[in-house]
Amino acid sequence: MRDRDSIATSGGCTWDWWDGVEDEMDRLNHPHEDEVAITHLDVLVERAERNGISARDLTAPEGLKLGRHTLPWVGALKSSGIRNRPGEGSRAYRLYFAETTLSHRSLLAAKLSWKCTSWADDKTKKHQTHEVKDAVGITERYCREQGCDCRRIVTSP
């Protein structure tokens, strides 16, 4: 499997959710928040469980420039918010996930993140780097706690 591919594109996956991720999605799935964007992410999660998602719905692997030689493979499902927020613009959401060995075709929803479309490029880059590092750390902690492993990638030195 190429680094940019995921088992989520083939379907038949099961999801486990890191603490708080599902609650945050539920909170944002409201007409006064970003219901359309979160509903889109929910549909992608369901597609990964059933027939698979399109490769266009996925960015992977994330975190190649974190300065580590090996790290957990982390992908992201993306969705754009439509609610315009004063001073922020709209939000672009990412559901960061990993592939684990907990069960057959197992995915971990590690982190829900968003960025504002009005942010400057340097702020966006710093924020996304922090969020990817967090998702990588969550994946490692989850695997330690569950006694499983995850798909890993080797980065170029």
Short mmCIF file of C-alpha atoms in Angstrom, two decimals:
data_model
loop_
_atom_site.label_atom_id
_atom_site.label_comp_id
_atom_site.label_asym_id
_atom_site.label_seq_id
_atom_site.Cartn_x
_atom_site.Cartn_y
_atom_site.Cartn_z
CA MET A 1 0.00 0.00 0.00
CA ARG A 2 1.37 3.41 -0.95
CA ASP A 3 1.84 5.95 1.86
CA ARG A 4 -0.99 8.14 0.57
CA ASP A 5 -3.49 5.24 0.42
CA SER A 6 -5.73 4.13 3.27
CA ILE A 7 -7.84 1.12 4.11
CA ALA A 8 -10.69 3.66 4.49
CA THR A 9 -10.95 3.79 0.67
CA SER A 10 -11.82 0.07 0.54
CA GLY A 11 -14.53 0.11 3.20
CA GLY A 12 -15.41 -2.44 5.83
CA CYS A 13 -13.66 -0.43 8.54
CA THR A 14 -14.55 -0.06 12.19
CA TRP A 15 -13.93 3.16 14.13
CA ASP A 16 -12.75 3.76 17.65
CA TRP A 17 -12.94 7.32 18.98
CA TRP A 18 -10.41 9.08 21.16
CA ASP A 19 -11.98 10.71 24.21
CA GLY A 20 -13.85 13.88 23.35
CA VAL A 21 -13.72 13.64 19.55
CA GLU A 22 -17.25 12.30 19.16
CA ASP A 23 -18.57 14.77 21.74
CA GLU A 24 -17.00 17.68 19.84
CA MET A 25 -18.54 16.49 16.59
CA ASP A 26 -21.93 16.25 18.31
CA ARG A 27 -21.52 19.77 19.71
CA LEU A 28 -20.67 21.22 16.29
CA ASN A 29 -23.45 19.29 14.54
CA HIS A 30 -25.93 22.07 15.23
CA PRO A 31 -27.50 24.73 12.97
CA HIS A 32 -25.79 27.51 15.00
CA GLU A 33 -22.40 25.86 14.54
CA ASP A 34 -21.24 23.95 11.44
CA GLU A 35 -23.90 21.30 10.98
CA VAL A 36 -23.27 20.87 7.24
CA ALA A 37 -19.51 20.37 7.65
CA ILE A 38 -19.90 17.90 10.51
CA THR A 39 -22.63 16.00 8.67
CA HIS A 40 -20.22 15.67 5.73
CA LEU A 41 -17.57 14.19 8.06
CA ASP A 42 -20.19 11.80 9.50
CA VAL A 43 -21.00 10.65 5.95
CA LEU A 44 -17.31 10.00 5.25
CA VAL A 45 -17.01 7.98 8.48
CA GLU A 46 -20.03 5.91 7.45
CA ARG A 47 -18.63 5.39 3.95
CA ALA A 48 -15.38 4.05 5.43
CA GLU A 49 -17.51 1.56 7.36
CA ARG A 50 -19.45 0.51 4.30
CA ASN A 51 -18.07 0.77 0.75
CA GLY A 52 -15.14 3.12 1.30
CA ILE A 53 -14.38 6.77 0.77
CA SER A 54 -13.01 8.41 -2.34
CA ALA A 55 -9.29 9.09 -2.35
CA ARG A 56 -10.23 12.75 -2.98
CA ASP A 57 -11.77 12.91 0.51
CA LEU A 58 -8.49 11.99 2.14
CA THR A 59 -5.16 13.70 2.68
CA ALA A 60 -2.36 11.45 3.80
CA PRO A 61 0.08 10.95 5.22
CA GLU A 62 0.14 13.96 7.53
CA GLY A 63 3.21 14.98 9.51
CA LEU A 64 6.01 14.10 7.13
CA LYS A 65 7.95 17.21 8.15
CA LEU A 66 7.73 16.71 11.93
CA GLY A 67 11.43 15.81 12.09
CA ARG A 68 10.95 12.14 13.04
CA HIS A 69 12.30 9.19 11.07
CA THR A 70 9.31 6.93 11.81
CA LEU A 71 5.90 7.95 12.97
CA PRO A 72 2.33 6.71 12.97
CA TRP A 73 0.57 7.06 9.65
CA VAL A 74 -2.08 9.78 10.14
CA GLY A 75 -4.62 10.77 7.51
CA ALA A 76 -7.27 13.47 7.50
CA LEU A 77 -10.84 13.63 6.28
CA LYS A 78 -11.68 17.19 5.26
CA SER A 79 -14.86 19.23 5.28
CA SER A 80 -15.52 22.93 4.76
CA GLY A 81 -17.83 24.88 7.01
CA ILE A 82 -20.31 27.32 5.51
CA ARG A 83 -21.06 29.45 8.57
CA ASN A 84 -19.26 32.79 8.29
CA ARG A 85 -17.96 33.90 11.68
CA PRO A 86 -17.09 37.55 12.36
CA GLY A 87 -13.33 38.00 12.27
CA GLU A 88 -12.74 34.36 11.36
CA GLY A 89 -14.43 33.67 8.05
CA SER A 90 -15.53 30.08 7.69
CA ARG A 91 -13.79 27.06 9.14
CA ALA A 92 -12.12 24.16 7.39
CA TYR A 93 -12.39 20.97 9.45
CA ARG A 94 -10.11 17.95 9.58
CA LEU A 95 -10.81 14.65 11.28
CA TYR A 96 -7.37 13.16 11.86
CA PHE A 97 -7.32 9.36 11.98
CA ALA A 98 -4.91 6.44 12.12
CA GLU A 99 -5.01 2.79 11.13
CA THR A 100 -4.50 0.45 14.10
CA THR A 101 -4.17 -3.28 14.65
CA LEU A 102 -6.80 -3.34 17.44
CA SER A 103 -9.13 -5.26 15.13
CA HIS A 104 -9.40 -6.06 11.45
CA ARG A 105 -9.58 -2.82 9.40
CA SER A 106 -9.57 -0.67 12.52
CA LEU A 107 -9.46 3.13 12.38
CA LEU A 108 -8.89 5.55 15.27
CA ALA A 109 -10.55 8.97 15.10
CA ALA A 110 -7.75 10.74 16.96
CA LYS A 111 -8.57 14.44 16.71
CA LEU A 112 -11.08 16.88 15.26
CA SER A 113 -9.45 20.14 14.26
CA TRP A 114 -10.36 23.28 12.38
CA LYS A 115 -8.70 26.35 10.96
CA CYS A 116 -10.19 29.67 9.94
CA THR A 117 -10.12 30.73 6.31
CA SER A 118 -9.14 34.27 7.32
CA TRP A 119 -5.95 33.21 9.10
CA ALA A 120 -2.61 34.20 7.61
CA ASP A 121 -0.60 31.38 6.03
CA ASP A 122 2.02 31.29 8.81
CA LYS A 123 -0.65 31.01 11.53
CA THR A 124 -2.42 28.26 9.59
CA LYS A 125 0.83 26.32 9.11
CA LYS A 126 1.78 26.55 12.81
CA HIS A 127 -1.71 25.54 13.88
CA GLN A 128 -1.87 22.55 11.54
CA THR A 129 1.60 21.37 12.55
CA HIS A 130 0.54 21.49 16.21
CA GLU A 131 -2.68 19.60 15.49
CA VAL A 132 -0.89 16.88 13.48
CA LYS A 133 1.70 16.46 16.27
CA ASP A 134 -1.18 16.10 18.70
CA ALA A 135 -2.90 13.47 16.51
CA VAL A 136 0.38 11.52 16.24
CA GLY A 137 0.83 11.64 20.03
CA ILE A 138 -2.77 10.55 20.61
CA THR A 139 -2.28 7.62 18.24
CA GLU A 140 0.86 6.51 20.07
CA ARG A 141 -0.84 6.83 23.47
CA TYR A 142 -3.93 4.95 22.25
CA CYS A 143 -1.80 2.07 20.97
CA ARG A 144 0.14 1.86 24.25
CA GLU A 145 -3.09 1.84 26.27
CA GLN A 146 -4.84 -0.69 24.02
CA GLY A 147 -1.81 -2.96 23.57
CA CYS A 148 -1.93 -2.69 19.80
CA ASP A 149 0.17 -1.15 17.06
CA CYS A 150 -0.57 1.21 14.21
CA ARG A 151 0.46 1.63 10.64
CA ARG A 152 3.75 3.49 10.47
CA ILE A 153 5.61 5.41 7.84
CA VAL A 154 9.30 6.09 7.41
CA THR A 155 10.16 9.63 6.44
CA SER A 156 13.17 10.73 4.46
CA PRO A 157 16.14 11.86 6.55
#
